[in-house]
Coordinates of C-alpha atoms in Angstrom, one line a residue:
M565 CA 0.0 0.0 0.0
S566 CA 1.4 3.4 -0.9
A567 CA 2.3 6.1 1.6
S568 CA -0.5 8.4 0.3
A569 CA -3.1 5.6 0.7
V570 CA -1.9 4.9 4.3
H571 CA -2.1 8.7 5.1
S572 CA -5.6 8.9 3.6
L573 CA -6.8 6.0 5.8
W574 CA -5.2 7.4 8.9
T575 CA -6.8 10.8 8.2
T576 CA -10.2 9.3 7.7
A577 CA -9.9 7.3 10.9
A578 CA -8.9 10.4 12.8
D579 CA -11.9 12.5 11.7
P580 CA -13.9 13.7 14.7
I581 CA -16.9 11.7 15.9
S582 CA -19.1 14.7 15.3
K583 CA -19.1 14.0 11.6
I584 CA -21.1 10.8 12.0
D585 CA -24.7 11.6 11.1
T586 CA -27.2 11.0 14.0
P587 CA -29.9 8.7 12.9
K588 CA -33.3 10.4 12.6
I589 CA -36.1 8.3 14.0
E590 CA -39.6 9.6 13.9
Y591 CA -40.8 7.9 17.0
A592 CA -44.4 9.3 16.8
Q593 CA -44.9 7.8 13.3
L594 CA -43.5 4.4 14.5
S595 CA -45.5 4.4 17.8
P596 CA -48.0 1.7 16.8
T597 CA -45.1 -0.8 16.3
L598 CA -43.1 0.5 19.3
I599 CA -46.1 0.0 21.6
V600 CA -46.5 -3.6 20.6
V601 CA -42.8 -4.3 20.8
G602 CA -42.7 -2.8 24.2
A603 CA -45.6 -5.0 25.3
A604 CA -43.8 -8.1 24.0
I605 CA -40.7 -7.3 26.0
V606 CA -42.8 -6.6 29.1
G607 CA -44.5 -10.0 28.5
V608 CA -41.1 -11.7 28.5
L609 CA -40.3 -10.0 31.8
I610 CA -43.6 -11.1 33.2
E611 CA -42.6 -14.7 32.5
A612 CA -39.3 -14.1 34.4
V613 CA -40.6 -12.3 37.5
V614 CA -44.3 -12.8 38.1
P615 CA -45.5 -15.9 40.0
R616 CA -46.9 -18.6 37.7
K617 CA -50.4 -18.4 39.1
S618 CA -50.6 -14.7 38.2
R619 CA -49.0 -14.7 34.8
Y620 CA -52.1 -15.4 32.8
Y621 CA -54.0 -12.3 34.0
A622 CA -50.9 -10.1 33.7
Q623 CA -50.2 -11.2 30.2
V624 CA -53.7 -10.8 29.0
F625 CA -54.0 -7.3 30.5
V626 CA -50.7 -6.1 29.0
A627 CA -51.5 -7.5 25.6
V628 CA -55.1 -6.1 25.4
V629 CA -54.0 -2.6 26.6
A630 CA -51.0 -2.5 24.2
L631 CA -53.1 -3.6 21.2
I632 CA -55.8 -1.0 22.0
A633 CA -53.2 1.7 22.5
S634 CA -51.4 0.7 19.3
F635 CA -54.7 0.9 17.3
A636 CA -55.4 4.3 18.9
A637 CA -51.9 5.4 17.6
V638 CA -52.8 4.3 14.1
V639 CA -56.1 6.2 14.2
A640 CA -54.2 9.3 15.5
L641 CA -51.7 9.1 12.6
A642 CA -54.5 8.7 10.1
A643 CA -56.4 11.6 11.6
G644 CA -53.2 13.6 11.4
G645 CA -53.2 13.3 7.6
Y646 CA -50.6 10.6 7.1
A647 CA -53.1 8.3 5.4
T648 CA -54.1 11.0 2.8
T649 CA -52.6 14.4 2.6
K650 CA -49.1 14.0 4.0
P651 CA -47.8 10.5 3.8
G652 CA -44.2 10.1 4.6
I653 CA -41.1 7.9 5.0
A654 CA -39.8 7.3 8.5
A655 CA -36.8 5.7 10.2
M656 CA -34.3 6.9 7.6
G657 CA -36.3 5.6 4.7
A658 CA -37.0 2.2 6.1
I659 CA -40.7 2.5 6.9
A660 CA -43.5 4.0 4.8
V661 CA -46.3 5.8 6.7
D662 CA -49.1 6.1 4.2
G663 CA -52.7 5.1 3.6
P664 CA -52.2 1.5 2.7
A665 CA -49.8 1.0 5.6
L666 CA -52.1 2.5 8.2
F667 CA -55.2 0.8 6.9
L668 CA -53.5 -2.6 7.0
Q669 CA -51.9 -1.9 10.4
G670 CA -55.3 -1.0 11.8
T671 CA -56.8 -4.2 10.3
I672 CA -54.0 -6.4 11.8
L673 CA -54.4 -4.8 15.2
L674 CA -58.2 -5.3 15.3
T675 CA -57.7 -8.9 14.1
A676 CA -55.1 -9.4 16.9
I677 CA -57.4 -8.0 19.5
V678 CA -60.2 -10.4 18.5
G679 CA -57.7 -13.3 18.1
L680 CA -56.3 -12.6 21.6
F681 CA -59.7 -13.2 23.1
T682 CA -59.6 -16.8 21.6
F683 CA -56.1 -17.3 22.9
A684 CA -57.2 -16.3 26.4
E685 CA -60.2 -18.7 26.4
R686 CA -60.1 -21.1 29.4
R687 CA -63.6 -22.6 29.7
L688 CA -63.9 -24.9 26.7
D689 CA -62.0 -27.9 28.1
P690 CA -63.1 -29.4 31.4
A691 CA -61.0 -28.3 34.3
T692 CA -58.0 -30.5 35.0
H693 CA -57.3 -31.2 38.7
G694 CA -59.4 -28.2 39.5
N695 CA -57.5 -25.9 37.2
R696 CA -59.0 -24.2 34.1
V697 CA -57.0 -24.9 30.9
D698 CA -56.7 -23.2 27.6
S699 CA -55.9 -24.5 24.1
F700 CA -52.1 -24.6 24.7
A701 CA -49.8 -27.3 26.1
A702 CA -49.3 -27.3 29.8
Q703 CA -45.5 -27.3 29.4
A704 CA -44.1 -26.7 25.9
A705 CA -40.8 -28.4 26.5
S706 CA -42.3 -31.7 27.8
V707 CA -42.5 -34.8 25.6
P708 CA -46.1 -35.7 24.6
G709 CA -47.4 -38.4 27.0
S710 CA -44.3 -38.2 29.3
D711 CA -44.3 -38.1 33.1
S712 CA -43.2 -34.5 32.9
E713 CA -46.2 -33.5 30.9
K714 CA -48.6 -35.4 33.2
A715 CA -47.0 -33.6 36.2
A716 CA -47.4 -30.2 34.4
V717 CA -51.0 -30.9 33.7
K718 CA -51.6 -32.0 37.3
A719 CA -49.9 -28.8 38.6
G720 CA -52.2 -26.7 36.4
F721 CA -49.3 -25.2 34.3
T722 CA -50.2 -23.1 31.3
T723 CA -48.0 -21.9 28.4
T724 CA -48.5 -18.2 29.0
E725 CA -45.5 -17.5 26.8
V726 CA -47.9 -17.5 23.8
F727 CA -48.9 -13.9 24.7
P728 CA -45.5 -12.3 24.2
L729 CA -45.0 -14.6 21.1
L730 CA -48.3 -13.2 19.8
M731 CA -47.1 -9.7 20.4
F732 CA -43.8 -10.2 18.6
A733 CA -45.7 -11.7 15.7
V734 CA -48.1 -8.7 15.6
A735 CA -45.1 -6.3 15.6
G736 CA -43.5 -8.1 12.6
M737 CA -46.9 -8.0 10.8
L738 CA -47.2 -4.2 11.4
I739 CA -43.8 -3.6 9.8
F740 CA -44.2 -6.1 6.9
P741 CA -46.7 -4.2 4.8
S742 CA -45.1 -0.8 5.6
A743 CA -41.5 -1.8 4.9
N744 CA -39.9 0.6 2.4
D745 CA -36.7 -1.3 1.8
L746 CA -35.9 -4.9 1.2
L747 CA -33.8 -5.4 4.4
T748 CA -36.6 -4.2 6.6
L749 CA -39.0 -6.4 4.7
F750 CA -36.9 -9.5 5.4
I751 CA -36.4 -8.7 9.1
A752 CA -40.2 -8.1 9.5
L753 CA -40.8 -11.4 7.7
E754 CA -38.7 -13.3 10.2
V755 CA -40.0 -11.4 13.3
F756 CA -43.5 -12.5 12.6
S757 CA -42.8 -16.0 11.2
L758 CA -40.6 -17.4 14.0
P759 CA -43.3 -16.9 16.7
L760 CA -45.9 -18.5 14.5
Y761 CA -43.7 -21.5 14.0
L762 CA -43.5 -21.9 17.7
M763 CA -47.1 -21.3 18.5
C764 CA -48.2 -23.9 15.9
A765 CA -46.5 -26.6 18.0
L766 CA -48.2 -25.8 21.3
A767 CA -51.6 -27.5 21.0
R768 CA -52.8 -29.0 24.3
R769 CA -54.6 -31.9 22.5
K770 CA -53.2 -33.9 19.5
R771 CA -49.7 -32.6 20.4
L772 CA -47.9 -34.9 17.9
M773 CA -50.0 -33.5 15.0
S774 CA -49.4 -30.0 16.3
Q775 CA -45.6 -30.5 16.4
E776 CA -45.7 -32.1 12.9
A777 CA -47.5 -29.1 11.6
A778 CA -45.0 -26.8 13.2
V779 CA -42.0 -28.7 11.7
K780 CA -43.6 -28.6 8.2
Y781 CA -44.3 -24.9 8.5
F782 CA -40.8 -24.2 9.7
L783 CA -39.0 -26.2 7.0
L784 CA -41.1 -24.9 4.1
G785 CA -41.1 -21.4 5.6
A786 CA -37.3 -21.5 5.8
F787 CA -37.1 -22.4 2.1
A788 CA -39.4 -19.5 1.3
S789 CA -37.3 -17.1 3.4
A790 CA -34.2 -18.3 1.7
F791 CA -35.8 -17.6 -1.7
T792 CA -36.7 -14.1 -0.5
L793 CA -33.2 -13.4 0.8
F794 CA -31.6 -14.6 -2.4
G795 CA -34.0 -12.4 -4.4
I796 CA -33.1 -9.4 -2.2
A797 CA -29.4 -10.0 -2.9
L798 CA -30.0 -10.1 -6.7
L799 CA -32.1 -6.9 -6.6
Y800 CA -29.3 -5.2 -4.6
G801 CA -26.9 -6.3 -7.3
Y802 CA -29.2 -4.9 -9.9
A803 CA -29.9 -1.5 -8.4
G804 CA -27.1 -0.9 -5.9
S805 CA -29.6 -0.3 -3.2
V806 CA -32.3 -2.0 -1.1
S807 CA -34.5 1.0 -1.0
Y808 CA -37.9 0.6 -2.8
G809 CA -37.7 4.1 -4.4
T810 CA -34.2 3.6 -5.7
I811 CA -34.9 0.2 -7.2
A812 CA -38.0 1.6 -8.9
R813 CA -36.0 4.5 -10.4
V814 CA -33.4 2.0 -11.7
V815 CA -36.1 -0.1 -13.2
D816 CA -37.5 3.0 -14.9
G817 CA -34.0 4.0 -16.1
T818 CA -33.9 7.3 -14.3
V819 CA -30.8 6.7 -12.2
A820 CA -27.6 7.5 -13.9
E821 CA -25.2 7.1 -11.0
V822 CA -23.5 3.7 -10.9
T823 CA -22.0 2.2 -7.7
P824 CA -18.4 1.4 -8.6
A825 CA -18.4 -2.0 -6.7
L826 CA -21.5 -3.0 -8.7
A827 CA -20.6 -1.6 -12.1
N828 CA -20.7 -5.0 -13.7
T829 CA -24.2 -6.0 -12.4
M830 CA -26.2 -2.8 -12.1
G831 CA -28.9 -2.6 -14.7
N832 CA -28.6 -6.3 -15.5
D833 CA -32.2 -7.3 -16.5
A834 CA -31.5 -11.0 -15.6
L835 CA -30.8 -10.1 -12.0
L836 CA -34.0 -7.9 -11.9
L837 CA -36.3 -10.6 -13.3
V838 CA -34.9 -13.5 -11.2
G839 CA -34.7 -11.4 -8.0
A840 CA -38.2 -10.1 -8.4
A841 CA -39.5 -13.6 -9.1
L842 CA -37.8 -15.0 -5.9
I843 CA -39.2 -12.2 -3.7
V844 CA -42.7 -12.6 -5.1
M845 CA -42.4 -16.4 -4.6
G846 CA -41.7 -15.8 -0.9
L847 CA -44.7 -13.6 -0.5
L848 CA -47.0 -15.9 -2.4
F849 CA -45.9 -18.7 0.1
K850 CA -47.1 -16.5 2.9
V851 CA -50.5 -15.8 1.3
G852 CA -50.9 -19.5 0.5
A853 CA -51.2 -19.2 -3.2
V854 CA -50.9 -22.2 -5.5
P855 CA -48.3 -23.8 -6.1
F856 CA -46.8 -22.5 -2.8
H857 CA -49.8 -23.7 -0.7
M858 CA -48.8 -27.2 0.3
W859 CA -48.1 -26.2 4.0
T860 CA -51.5 -24.6 4.5
P861 CA -53.9 -27.6 5.1
D862 CA -51.6 -29.5 7.4
V863 CA -50.6 -26.4 9.4
Y864 CA -54.2 -25.2 9.7
Q865 CA -55.3 -28.6 10.9
G866 CA -52.5 -29.3 13.3
A867 CA -52.0 -25.9 14.9
P868 CA -54.1 -24.8 18.0
T869 CA -57.3 -23.5 16.5
P870 CA -56.9 -20.0 18.0
V871 CA -53.4 -19.8 16.3
T872 CA -54.9 -21.1 13.1
G873 CA -57.6 -18.4 13.1
F874 CA -55.2 -15.6 13.9
M875 CA -52.6 -16.8 11.4
A876 CA -55.2 -17.3 8.6
A877 CA -56.4 -13.8 9.0
A878 CA -53.5 -11.6 10.1
T879 CA -50.7 -13.3 8.0
K880 CA -52.8 -12.9 4.9
V881 CA -53.4 -9.2 5.6
A882 CA -49.7 -8.5 6.2
A883 CA -48.4 -10.6 3.3
F884 CA -50.8 -9.1 0.7
G885 CA -49.9 -5.6 1.9
A886 CA -46.2 -6.4 1.3
L887 CA -47.0 -7.9 -2.1
L888 CA -49.0 -4.8 -3.1
R889 CA -46.2 -2.5 -2.1
I890 CA -43.6 -4.6 -4.0
L891 CA -45.6 -4.8 -7.2
Y892 CA -47.0 -1.2 -7.1
V893 CA -44.1 0.7 -5.8
V894 CA -41.0 -1.2 -6.7
L895 CA -42.0 -3.0 -9.9
P896 CA -44.6 -0.9 -11.7
G897 CA -42.3 -0.7 -14.6
L898 CA -42.4 -4.5 -15.0
R899 CA -46.1 -4.8 -14.9
W900 CA -46.2 -6.4 -18.4
D901 CA -43.7 -9.0 -17.2
W902 CA -45.3 -9.9 -13.9
R903 CA -49.0 -9.6 -14.8
P904 CA -49.2 -12.8 -17.0
V905 CA -47.5 -14.8 -14.3
M906 CA -49.8 -13.5 -11.6
W907 CA -52.8 -14.3 -13.9
A908 CA -51.7 -17.9 -14.0
V909 CA -51.1 -18.0 -10.3
A910 CA -54.5 -16.4 -9.6
I911 CA -56.4 -18.9 -11.8
V912 CA -54.8 -22.0 -10.4
T913 CA -55.2 -20.7 -6.9
M914 CA -58.9 -20.0 -7.3
L915 CA -59.7 -23.2 -9.1
G916 CA -57.4 -25.4 -7.1
G917 CA -58.6 -24.2 -3.7
A918 CA -62.2 -24.5 -4.6
I919 CA -62.0 -27.9 -6.2
I920 CA -59.8 -29.6 -3.6
A921 CA -62.0 -28.2 -0.8
I922 CA -64.9 -30.3 -2.1
T923 CA -63.0 -33.5 -1.2
Q924 CA -62.2 -32.5 2.4
T925 CA -63.8 -34.2 5.4
D926 CA -62.2 -32.1 8.1
I927 CA -63.6 -28.7 8.8
K928 CA -60.2 -27.1 9.5
R929 CA -58.8 -28.5 6.2
L930 CA -61.9 -27.3 4.4
L931 CA -61.3 -23.8 5.7
A932 CA -57.7 -24.1 4.7
Y933 CA -58.5 -24.8 1.1
S934 CA -61.2 -22.1 1.3
S935 CA -58.4 -19.6 2.4
I936 CA -56.4 -20.7 -0.6
A937 CA -59.3 -20.0 -3.0
H938 CA -59.7 -16.6 -1.3
A939 CA -56.1 -15.8 -1.9
G940 CA -56.8 -16.3 -5.6
F941 CA -59.8 -13.9 -5.4
I942 CA -57.6 -11.2 -3.7
L943 CA -54.9 -11.7 -6.4
A944 CA -57.5 -10.7 -9.0
G945 CA -57.6 -7.2 -7.3
V946 CA -53.8 -7.1 -7.2
I947 CA -53.6 -7.8 -10.9
A948 CA -55.8 -4.8 -11.7
T949 CA -52.8 -2.4 -11.2
T950 CA -55.2 0.5 -10.6
P951 CA -56.1 2.6 -7.6
D952 CA -59.4 0.8 -7.4
G953 CA -57.5 -2.5 -7.3
V954 CA -55.6 -1.4 -4.2
S955 CA -58.7 -0.1 -2.4
S956 CA -60.7 -3.3 -3.3
V957 CA -57.9 -5.5 -1.9
L958 CA -57.7 -3.4 1.3
F959 CA -61.5 -3.8 1.8
Y960 CA -61.5 -7.5 1.0
L961 CA -58.7 -8.1 3.5
G962 CA -60.5 -6.3 6.2
A963 CA -63.7 -8.1 5.6
Y964 CA -62.1 -11.5 5.2
S965 CA -60.0 -11.3 8.4
F966 CA -63.1 -10.9 10.7
V967 CA -65.0 -13.7 9.0
T968 CA -62.0 -16.0 9.4
I969 CA -61.4 -15.2 13.0
G970 CA -65.1 -15.8 13.8
A971 CA -65.3 -19.0 11.8
F972 CA -62.4 -20.6 13.6
A973 CA -63.7 -19.3 17.0
V974 CA -66.9 -21.3 16.3
V975 CA -64.8 -24.4 15.5
T976 CA -63.4 -24.3 19.0
L977 CA -66.9 -24.7 20.5
V978 CA -67.8 -28.0 18.9
R979 CA -66.1 -30.7 21.0
D980 CA -66.1 -34.3 21.9
A981 CA -64.0 -36.4 24.3
G982 CA -60.9 -35.9 22.2
G983 CA -61.2 -32.2 22.0
E984 CA -62.4 -30.3 19.0
A985 CA -64.7 -32.3 16.8
T986 CA -63.4 -31.3 13.4
H987 CA -64.6 -34.2 11.3
L988 CA -67.5 -33.1 9.2
S989 CA -69.6 -36.2 10.0
K990 CA -69.7 -35.0 13.6
W991 CA -71.3 -31.7 12.6
A992 CA -74.4 -33.5 11.3
G993 CA -77.5 -32.2 13.0
L994 CA -75.6 -29.4 14.8
G995 CA -78.5 -27.1 13.9
R996 CA -80.9 -29.1 16.0
R997 CA -78.5 -29.6 18.9
S998 CA -77.4 -26.0 19.0
P999 CA -79.3 -23.8 16.6
L1000 CA -77.5 -20.5 17.6
V1001 CA -74.0 -21.9 17.0
A1002 CA -75.0 -23.5 13.7
A1003 CA -76.7 -20.3 12.6
V1004 CA -73.6 -18.2 13.4
F1005 CA -71.4 -20.6 11.5
A1006 CA -73.8 -20.5 8.6
V1007 CA -73.4 -16.7 8.5
F1008 CA -69.7 -17.1 8.2
L1009 CA -70.0 -19.8 5.5
L1010 CA -72.3 -17.6 3.5
A1011 CA -69.9 -14.7 3.7
F1012 CA -67.1 -17.0 2.5
A1013 CA -69.3 -18.0 -0.4
G1014 CA -70.0 -14.3 -1.3
I1015 CA -73.8 -14.4 -0.8
P1016 CA -75.4 -10.9 -0.9
L1017 CA -75.9 -9.0 2.3
T1018 CA -72.6 -10.4 3.7
S1019 CA -69.1 -8.8 3.7
G1020 CA -67.9 -11.6 1.3
F1021 CA -70.2 -10.4 -1.4
A1022 CA -69.1 -6.8 -1.1
G1023 CA -65.5 -7.8 -1.1
K1024 CA -65.7 -10.1 -4.1
F1025 CA -67.8 -7.6 -6.1
A1026 CA -65.1 -4.9 -5.4
V1027 CA -62.1 -7.0 -6.5
F1028 CA -63.9 -8.4 -9.5
K1029 CA -65.1 -5.0 -10.6
A1030 CA -61.5 -3.6 -10.2
A1031 CA -60.1 -6.6 -12.2
A1032 CA -62.6 -6.2 -15.0
E1033 CA -61.9 -2.4 -15.3
G1034 CA -58.1 -3.2 -15.2
G1035 CA -58.4 -5.4 -18.3
A1036 CA -58.7 -8.8 -16.5
A1037 CA -62.3 -9.7 -17.5
P1038 CA -61.4 -13.3 -18.3
L1039 CA -60.0 -13.6 -14.8
V1040 CA -63.3 -12.4 -13.4
V1041 CA -65.1 -15.2 -15.3
V1042 CA -62.8 -17.7 -13.7
G1043 CA -63.4 -16.1 -10.3
V1044 CA -67.1 -16.4 -10.7
I1045 CA -66.9 -20.1 -11.7
S1046 CA -64.6 -20.7 -8.7
S1047 CA -67.0 -18.9 -6.4
A1048 CA -69.8 -21.2 -7.7
I1049 CA -67.7 -24.3 -7.0
A1050 CA -66.8 -23.0 -3.5
A1051 CA -70.5 -22.2 -2.8
F1052 CA -71.2 -25.9 -3.2
F1053 CA -69.1 -27.1 -0.2
Y1054 CA -70.1 -24.2 1.9
I1055 CA -73.8 -25.0 1.3
R1056 CA -73.0 -28.7 1.9
V1057 CA -71.9 -27.9 5.4
I1058 CA -75.0 -25.8 6.1
V1059 CA -77.2 -28.7 4.8
L1060 CA -75.3 -31.1 7.0
M1061 CA -75.9 -29.0 10.1
F1062 CA -79.6 -28.2 9.6
F1063 CA -81.0 -31.1 7.5
S1064 CA -79.2 -34.2 8.8
E1065 CA -80.1 -36.3 11.8
P1066 CA -77.8 -35.7 14.8
R1067 CA -75.6 -38.7 15.7
P1068 CA -76.3 -40.2 19.2
E1069 CA -72.6 -40.1 20.0
G1070 CA -72.4 -36.6 18.5
P1071 CA -70.3 -33.8 19.9
T1072 CA -71.4 -31.2 22.4
V1073 CA -71.2 -27.5 22.1
A1074 CA -69.1 -25.9 24.9
V1075 CA -70.3 -22.8 26.6
P1076 CA -67.5 -20.3 26.2
S1077 CA -66.5 -17.3 28.3
P1078 CA -67.3 -13.8 27.3
L1079 CA -64.0 -13.6 25.5
T1080 CA -64.9 -16.1 22.8
M1081 CA -68.4 -14.8 22.6
T1082 CA -67.0 -11.4 22.0
A1083 CA -64.8 -12.6 19.2
I1084 CA -67.7 -14.4 17.5
G1085 CA -70.1 -11.5 18.1
V1086 CA -67.6 -9.0 16.5
G1087 CA -67.1 -11.3 13.6
V1088 CA -70.9 -11.6 12.9
A1089 CA -71.4 -7.8 13.4
V1090 CA -68.6 -6.9 11.0
T1091 CA -69.8 -9.5 8.4
L1092 CA -73.3 -8.1 8.4
V1093 CA -72.4 -4.4 8.6
L1094 CA -69.9 -4.6 5.7
G1095 CA -72.5 -6.6 3.7
V1096 CA -75.5 -4.4 4.3
A1097 CA -73.7 -0.9 4.3
P1098 CA -70.3 -1.3 2.7
Q1099 CA -70.0 2.1 1.0
Y1100 CA -68.5 4.0 3.9
F1101 CA -65.7 1.4 4.3
L1102 CA -65.2 1.2 0.6
D1103 CA -64.7 5.0 0.5
L1104 CA -62.3 4.7 3.5
A1105 CA -60.3 2.1 1.6
S1106 CA -60.3 4.2 -1.5
Q1107 CA -58.9 7.2 0.5
A1108 CA -56.2 5.0 2.0
G1109 CA -55.3 3.4 -1.3
V1110 CA -52.3 5.7 -2.4
F1111 CA -48.8 4.5 -1.8
V1112 CA -46.0 7.0 -0.9
R1113 CA -43.1 6.8 -3.4

């Protein structure tokens, strides 16, 4: 090394510390996420210092207060104009604070509040040794059927760690659709994925099936994360930056500056196409689109039902939000490249989910394939590439999340000696044994089918209308056909409940606490309100449908 080079390095190292730029963090704009992260950390401390008998109440209190406070912060930001007139970029360009981000964060938080009520339910299973139990294993580290597990059950242990895990997952989901660079996107993906992997393995009943589901979800999720990370590396090589705005400008050809270290790779279209494809693959895995859906039925069936309901609703909201931002902010210049591929994915997702659902005999697997079909319907709105496409997807996600949480909450009520009675044959005659529960579940099924006067109809009409106006009329035809196929298995369950003779050894319907009743009641109310009077909420989604760039 020459003397001048050594002198330059020494001079640079000796520069005063004052030249280092101080990071600018807009804490007020990040407050929804910071509140949830703080609650998650407090939850971990509760596990360390609060006596075991008191942890449940402390955890539930902290989680509920934090989620409500976080939602209030989202509302305050929206009222302050960040959703409409003054969207911005926070945390040194890492986080977008705009209409879609705030709308999706609000939806995730409301879903989390309702889902938390099902997590906290402790009256569905009979008391064990005088202790009320919930849906989660008495001691997560114990081997199923072992003496340590029996001792934990006898002692009345509960896995209250699920509450801070839930809060960490919610924090990641809040960041995921608002991430404004690829590195933040990946970190958020892992922050909400890892707690979900753990929670899937914590079922109190059928623990082996639960652990199998968690392993499958973890392994396939790791592959999807690896694809996403590889895609991020390729896009960085293409654009010389992980910032959404910079990548979009390079795609449009408006950035003349070339990073010297990446002079041989910047602007290479092969890196752009392969990198974008890998990132989109990772996001399609999270939404459960075909052919990246293989984990969905097994995980939905094996995971504790409260986790399944929360995961089916909130994960879809967060993942579709991230997918919208990638396609509409980063890759709008490639729309003619990605639209044909997304057409194919949407078609096989709608048809595949609807057709395979017909063959299912387990209610949780049926709802899993139903969620796959709904991912295809939502993709129709994504493909529109218009402002109406964004607003229709936002509305659909909000409507779908409450129907999903409510439906899985009802599933937790129908029980036999082995726990939840999820085989369809056991639901025969439920309408005669418990008319109210059957009627509520029928409302959710009709919403899934898209029957008028339910939120499902308003959501499907919105996305199909946006797709047709965006030049995807053939896709709408496929969507209508898929909806007709899906309506068959939804109606089949309703007929089974109301027009079949109840089995003598049929299941019972547990009487839940006010927590689960609140979750179900909120689901029914939102389903009917959004179905009967959707216009205000459609306008709200339309106002929030503009991305900051």
